[in-house]
mmCIF file with all atom_site columns, C-alpha atoms in Angstrom:
data_model
loop_
_atom_site.group_PDB
_atom_site.id
_atom_site.type_symbol
_atom_site.label_atom_id
_atom_site.label_alt_id
_atom_site.label_comp_id
_atom_site.label_asym_id
_atom_site.label_entity_id
_atom_site.label_seq_id
_atom_site.pdbx_PDB_ins_code
_atom_site.Cartn_x
_atom_site.Cartn_y
_atom_site.Cartn_z
_atom_site.occupancy
_atom_site.B_iso_or_equiv
_atom_site.pdbx_formal_charge
_atom_site.auth_seq_id
_atom_site.auth_comp_id
_atom_site.auth_asym_id
_atom_site.auth_atom_id
_atom_site.pdbx_PDB_model_num
ATOM 1   C CA . VAL A 1 1   ? -3.308  -1.159  4.736   1.00 79.00 ? 26  VAL A CA 1
ATOM 2   C CA . PHE A 1 2   ? -1.960  -4.017  2.488   1.00 87.00 ? 27  PHE A CA 1
ATOM 3   C CA . GLY A 1 3   ? -2.022  -7.736  2.466   1.00 86.00 ? 28  GLY A CA 1
ATOM 4   C CA . VAL A 1 4   ? 0.259   -9.986  1.292   1.00 90.00 ? 29  VAL A CA 1
ATOM 5   C CA . ASP A 1 5   ? -0.598  -12.707 -1.345  1.00 91.00 ? 30  ASP A CA 1
ATOM 6   C CA . ALA A 1 6   ? 0.347   -16.586 -1.559  1.00 91.00 ? 31  ALA A CA 1
ATOM 7   C CA . THR A 1 7   ? 3.037   -15.564 -3.561  1.00 93.00 ? 32  THR A CA 1
ATOM 8   C CA . GLY A 1 8   ? 4.645   -13.062 -1.410  1.00 92.00 ? 33  GLY A CA 1
ATOM 9   C CA . ALA A 1 9   ? 3.022   -10.235 -3.774  1.00 95.00 ? 34  ALA A CA 1
ATOM 10  C CA . VAL A 1 10  ? 2.177   -6.806  -1.687  1.00 94.00 ? 35  VAL A CA 1
ATOM 11  C CA . PHE A 1 11  ? -1.728  -5.527  -2.439  1.00 94.00 ? 36  PHE A CA 1
ATOM 12  C CA . PHE A 1 12  ? -3.369  -2.770  -1.840  1.00 94.00 ? 37  PHE A CA 1
ATOM 13  C CA . ASN A 1 13  ? -6.020  -3.830  0.937   1.00 88.00 ? 38  ASN A CA 1
ATOM 14  C CA . THR A 1 14  ? -8.092  -1.138  2.525   1.00 85.00 ? 39  THR A CA 1
ATOM 15  C CA . ALA A 1 15  ? -7.453  2.784   3.122   1.00 84.00 ? 40  ALA A CA 1
ATOM 16  C CA . VAL A 1 16  ? -6.830  4.348   6.241   1.00 82.00 ? 41  VAL A CA 1
ATOM 17  C CA . PRO A 1 17  ? -8.663  7.666   6.613   1.00 80.00 ? 42  PRO A CA 1
ATOM 18  C CA . GLY A 1 18  ? -6.374  10.458  6.080   1.00 84.00 ? 43  GLY A CA 1
ATOM 19  C CA . SER A 1 19  ? -3.662  8.846   4.470   1.00 87.00 ? 44  SER A CA 1
ATOM 20  C CA . SER A 1 20  ? -2.689  9.242   0.962   1.00 92.00 ? 45  SER A CA 1
ATOM 21  C CA . CYS A 1 21  ? -3.302  6.248   -0.065  1.00 91.00 ? 46  CYS A CA 1
ATOM 22  C CA . GLY A 1 22  ? -6.963  6.718   0.923   1.00 89.00 ? 47  GLY A CA 1
ATOM 23  C CA . ASP A 1 23  ? -7.222  9.630   -1.183  1.00 93.00 ? 48  ASP A CA 1
ATOM 24  C CA . ALA A 1 24  ? -6.218  7.625   -3.992  1.00 95.00 ? 49  ALA A CA 1
ATOM 25  C CA . ALA A 1 25  ? -8.653  5.073   -3.536  1.00 94.00 ? 50  ALA A CA 1
ATOM 26  C CA . ALA A 1 26  ? -11.128 8.023   -2.870  1.00 93.00 ? 51  ALA A CA 1
ATOM 27  C CA . LYS A 1 27  ? -10.566 9.618   -6.518  1.00 95.00 ? 52  LYS A CA 1
ATOM 28  C CA . GLY A 1 28  ? -10.798 5.874   -8.010  1.00 94.00 ? 53  GLY A CA 1
ATOM 29  C CA . ASP A 1 29  ? -7.075  5.827   -8.882  1.00 96.00 ? 54  ASP A CA 1
ATOM 30  C CA . LEU A 1 30  ? -6.396  2.614   -6.406  1.00 96.00 ? 55  LEU A CA 1
ATOM 31  C CA . GLN A 1 31  ? -8.528  -0.374  -5.990  1.00 96.00 ? 56  GLN A CA 1
ATOM 32  C CA . ALA A 1 32  ? -8.269  -3.101  -3.761  1.00 93.00 ? 57  ALA A CA 1
ATOM 33  C CA . GLY A 1 33  ? -6.103  -5.768  -5.239  1.00 95.00 ? 58  GLY A CA 1
ATOM 34  C CA . ASP A 1 34  ? -3.685  -3.430  -6.926  1.00 97.00 ? 59  ASP A CA 1
ATOM 35  C CA . ILE A 1 35  ? -0.646  -5.031  -6.447  1.00 97.00 ? 60  ILE A CA 1
ATOM 36  C CA . LEU A 1 36  ? 2.694   -2.828  -5.360  1.00 97.00 ? 61  LEU A CA 1
ATOM 37  C CA . TYR A 1 37  ? 5.289   -3.267  -7.883  1.00 98.00 ? 62  TYR A CA 1
ATOM 38  C CA . GLU A 1 38  ? 7.537   -0.231  -7.733  1.00 98.00 ? 63  GLU A CA 1
ATOM 39  C CA . VAL A 1 39  ? 8.694   2.666   -5.508  1.00 97.00 ? 64  VAL A CA 1
ATOM 40  C CA . ASP A 1 40  ? 10.515  5.436   -6.675  1.00 97.00 ? 65  ASP A CA 1
ATOM 41  C CA . GLY A 1 41  ? 12.139  3.373   -9.433  1.00 97.00 ? 66  GLY A CA 1
ATOM 42  C CA . VAL A 1 42  ? 12.996  0.283   -7.773  1.00 96.00 ? 67  VAL A CA 1
ATOM 43  C CA . THR A 1 43  ? 11.246  -3.025  -8.102  1.00 97.00 ? 68  THR A CA 1
ATOM 44  C CA . VAL A 1 44  ? 9.393   -3.902  -4.856  1.00 97.00 ? 69  VAL A CA 1
ATOM 45  C CA . TYR A 1 45  ? 7.247   -6.657  -6.395  1.00 97.00 ? 70  TYR A CA 1
ATOM 46  C CA . ARG A 1 46  ? 7.411   -9.804  -4.203  1.00 96.00 ? 71  ARG A CA 1
ATOM 47  C CA . ALA A 1 47  ? 10.299  -8.273  -2.228  1.00 95.00 ? 72  ALA A CA 1
ATOM 48  C CA . PRO A 1 48  ? 10.885  -8.971  1.815   1.00 92.00 ? 73  PRO A CA 1
ATOM 49  C CA . LEU A 1 49  ? 8.881   -6.603  3.847   1.00 89.00 ? 74  LEU A CA 1
ATOM 50  C CA . ASN A 1 50  ? 11.801  -4.721  5.186   1.00 89.00 ? 75  ASN A CA 1
ATOM 51  C CA . LEU A 1 51  ? 12.992  -3.583  1.692   1.00 92.00 ? 76  LEU A CA 1
ATOM 52  C CA . ILE A 1 52  ? 9.718   -2.367  0.763   1.00 92.00 ? 77  ILE A CA 1
ATOM 53  C CA . ALA A 1 53  ? 9.205   -0.520  3.974   1.00 89.00 ? 78  ALA A CA 1
ATOM 54  C CA . SER A 1 54  ? 12.429  1.196   3.513   1.00 90.00 ? 79  SER A CA 1
ATOM 55  C CA . LYS A 1 55  ? 11.230  2.460   0.214   1.00 92.00 ? 80  LYS A CA 1
ATOM 56  C CA . LEU A 1 56  ? 8.197   3.860   1.576   1.00 88.00 ? 81  LEU A CA 1
ATOM 57  C CA . LEU A 1 57  ? 9.221   5.563   4.849   1.00 85.00 ? 82  LEU A CA 1
ATOM 58  C CA . GLY A 1 58  ? 10.619  8.948   4.307   1.00 87.00 ? 83  GLY A CA 1
ATOM 59  C CA . PRO A 1 59  ? 10.490  12.061  5.473   1.00 90.00 ? 84  PRO A CA 1
ATOM 60  C CA . GLN A 1 60  ? 7.145   13.502  6.187   1.00 89.00 ? 85  GLN A CA 1
ATOM 61  C CA . GLY A 1 61  ? 5.896   15.752  3.459   1.00 93.00 ? 86  GLY A CA 1
ATOM 62  C CA . SER A 1 62  ? 7.776   13.948  1.004   1.00 95.00 ? 87  SER A CA 1
ATOM 63  C CA . MET A 1 63  ? 6.742   12.626  -2.020  1.00 96.00 ? 88  MET A CA 1
ATOM 64  C CA . ALA A 1 64  ? 6.877   8.763   -3.231  1.00 96.00 ? 89  ALA A CA 1
ATOM 65  C CA . LYS A 1 65  ? 6.450   7.666   -6.650  1.00 98.00 ? 90  LYS A CA 1
ATOM 66  C CA . VAL A 1 66  ? 4.698   4.435   -6.446  1.00 97.00 ? 91  VAL A CA 1
ATOM 67  C CA . THR A 1 67  ? 3.626   1.963   -9.327  1.00 98.00 ? 92  THR A CA 1
ATOM 68  C CA . PHE A 1 68  ? 0.905   -0.755  -8.493  1.00 98.00 ? 93  PHE A CA 1
ATOM 69  C CA . ARG A 1 69  ? -0.544  -3.248  -11.187 1.00 98.00 ? 94  ARG A CA 1
ATOM 70  C CA . ARG A 1 70  ? -3.728  -3.764  -11.785 1.00 97.00 ? 95  ARG A CA 1
ATOM 71  C CA . GLY A 1 71  ? -3.731  -7.040  -14.391 1.00 95.00 ? 96  GLY A CA 1
ATOM 72  C CA . GLU A 1 72  ? -1.843  -5.550  -17.005 1.00 96.00 ? 97  GLU A CA 1
ATOM 73  C CA . LYS A 1 73  ? -1.970  -2.025  -16.296 1.00 97.00 ? 98  LYS A CA 1
ATOM 74  C CA . ASP A 1 74  ? 0.459   0.041   -14.361 1.00 98.00 ? 99  ASP A CA 1
ATOM 75  C CA . ILE A 1 75  ? -1.156  2.618   -12.016 1.00 97.00 ? 100 ILE A CA 1
ATOM 76  C CA . VAL A 1 76  ? 1.728   5.356   -11.047 1.00 98.00 ? 101 VAL A CA 1
ATOM 77  C CA . LEU A 1 77  ? 1.007   7.817   -8.538  1.00 97.00 ? 102 LEU A CA 1
ATOM 78  C CA . GLU A 1 78  ? 2.357   10.098  -6.464  1.00 97.00 ? 103 GLU A CA 1
ATOM 79  C CA . LEU A 1 79  ? 1.767   9.907   -3.008  1.00 95.00 ? 104 LEU A CA 1
ATOM 80  C CA . GLU A 1 80  ? 2.834   12.111  -0.254  1.00 94.00 ? 105 GLU A CA 1
ATOM 81  C CA . ARG A 1 81  ? 4.486   10.612  3.347   1.00 91.00 ? 106 ARG A CA 1
ATOM 82  C CA . ARG A 1 82  ? 2.021   11.127  6.158   1.00 85.00 ? 107 ARG A CA 1
ATOM 83  C CA . MET A 1 83  ? 1.561   10.362  9.623   1.00 75.00 ? 108 MET A CA 1
ATOM 84  C CA . THR A 1 84  ? -1.387  8.314   10.229  1.00 70.00 ? 109 THR A CA 1
ATOM 85  C CA . ASP A 1 85  ? -3.644  7.828   12.680  1.00 61.00 ? 110 ASP A CA 1
ATOM 86  C CA . MET A 1 86  ? -2.581  4.768   14.073  1.00 62.00 ? 111 MET A CA 1
ATOM 87  C CA . GLN A 1 87  ? -6.030  3.928   16.077  1.00 65.00 ? 112 GLN A CA 1
ATOM 88  C CA . ALA A 1 88  ? -7.587  4.334   12.397  1.00 56.00 ? 113 ALA A CA 1
ATOM 89  C CA . ALA A 1 89  ? -5.258  2.097   10.826  1.00 54.00 ? 114 ALA A CA 1
ATOM 90  C CA . GLN A 1 90  ? -6.073  -0.517  12.877  1.00 63.00 ? 115 GLN A CA 1
ATOM 91  C CA . ARG A 1 91  ? -9.616  -0.089  13.004  1.00 64.00 ? 116 ARG A CA 1
ATOM 92  C CA . ALA A 1 92  ? -9.062  -0.596  9.053   1.00 57.00 ? 117 ALA A CA 1
ATOM 93  C CA . VAL A 1 93  ? -6.909  -3.737  9.542   1.00 58.00 ? 118 VAL A CA 1
ATOM 94  C CA . ASN A 1 94  ? -9.364  -5.026  11.898  1.00 65.00 ? 119 ASN A CA 1
ATOM 95  C CA . SER A 1 95  ? -12.196 -4.275  9.048   1.00 65.00 ? 120 SER A CA 1
ATOM 96  C CA . ALA A 1 96  ? -9.930  -5.945  6.501   1.00 60.00 ? 121 ALA A CA 1
ATOM 97  C CA . LYS A 1 97  ? -9.545  -9.338  8.411   1.00 58.00 ? 122 LYS A CA 1
ATOM 98  C CA . GLU A 1 98  ? -13.436 -9.508  8.930   1.00 63.00 ? 123 GLU A CA 1
ATOM 99  C CA . THR A 1 99  ? -14.125 -8.450  5.446   1.00 58.00 ? 124 THR A CA 1
ATOM 100 C CA . THR A 1 100 ? -11.639 -10.900 3.764   1.00 53.00 ? 125 THR A CA 1
ATOM 101 C CA . GLY A 1 101 ? -10.613 -13.755 6.348   1.00 53.00 ? 126 GLY A CA 1
ATOM 102 C CA . ALA A 1 102 ? -7.206  -12.908 5.780   1.00 50.00 ? 127 ALA A CA 1
ATOM 103 C CA . GLU A 1 103 ? -4.524  -13.256 8.780   1.00 50.00 ? 128 GLU A CA 1
ATOM 104 C CA . HIS A 1 104 ? -1.770  -11.794 6.420   1.00 48.00 ? 129 HIS A CA 1
ATOM 105 C CA . VAL A 1 105 ? -2.788  -7.976  6.615   1.00 45.00 ? 130 VAL A CA 1
ATOM 106 C CA . ARG A 1 106 ? -0.495  -5.622  7.889   1.00 47.00 ? 131 ARG A CA 1
ATOM 107 C CA . LEU A 1 107 ? 0.046   -2.146  8.861   1.00 46.00 ? 132 LEU A CA 1
ATOM 108 C CA . THR A 1 108 ? 2.647   -0.830  6.210   1.00 48.00 ? 133 THR A CA 1
ATOM 109 C CA . PRO A 1 109 ? 3.713   2.500   5.911   1.00 46.00 ? 134 PRO A CA 1
ATOM 110 C CA . LYS A 1 110 ? 2.143   5.091   3.413   1.00 42.00 ? 135 LYS A CA 1
#
């Protein structure tokens, strides 16, 4: 689950069980607040959400090279595109909203 900050940057908020972002978070590779910067070589930092979604979406099982920024550090991950349990995803969104008080928490493709 991703959020959008006041500048329009998309950031990782919380993991959905079974998602590739969830796997990366469980290993410590991805942390809440990491900024989504690039997908498959295309800069998506502060890009419109429809562009970001078009880059993240793809055939199930295909891989996406996704770069996040944490401060000055780039975190480059190879993430598998997977189907996500939408009920688990909605629970993660609700939890993120309760925890952060944010209304700009969105479901975005993995």
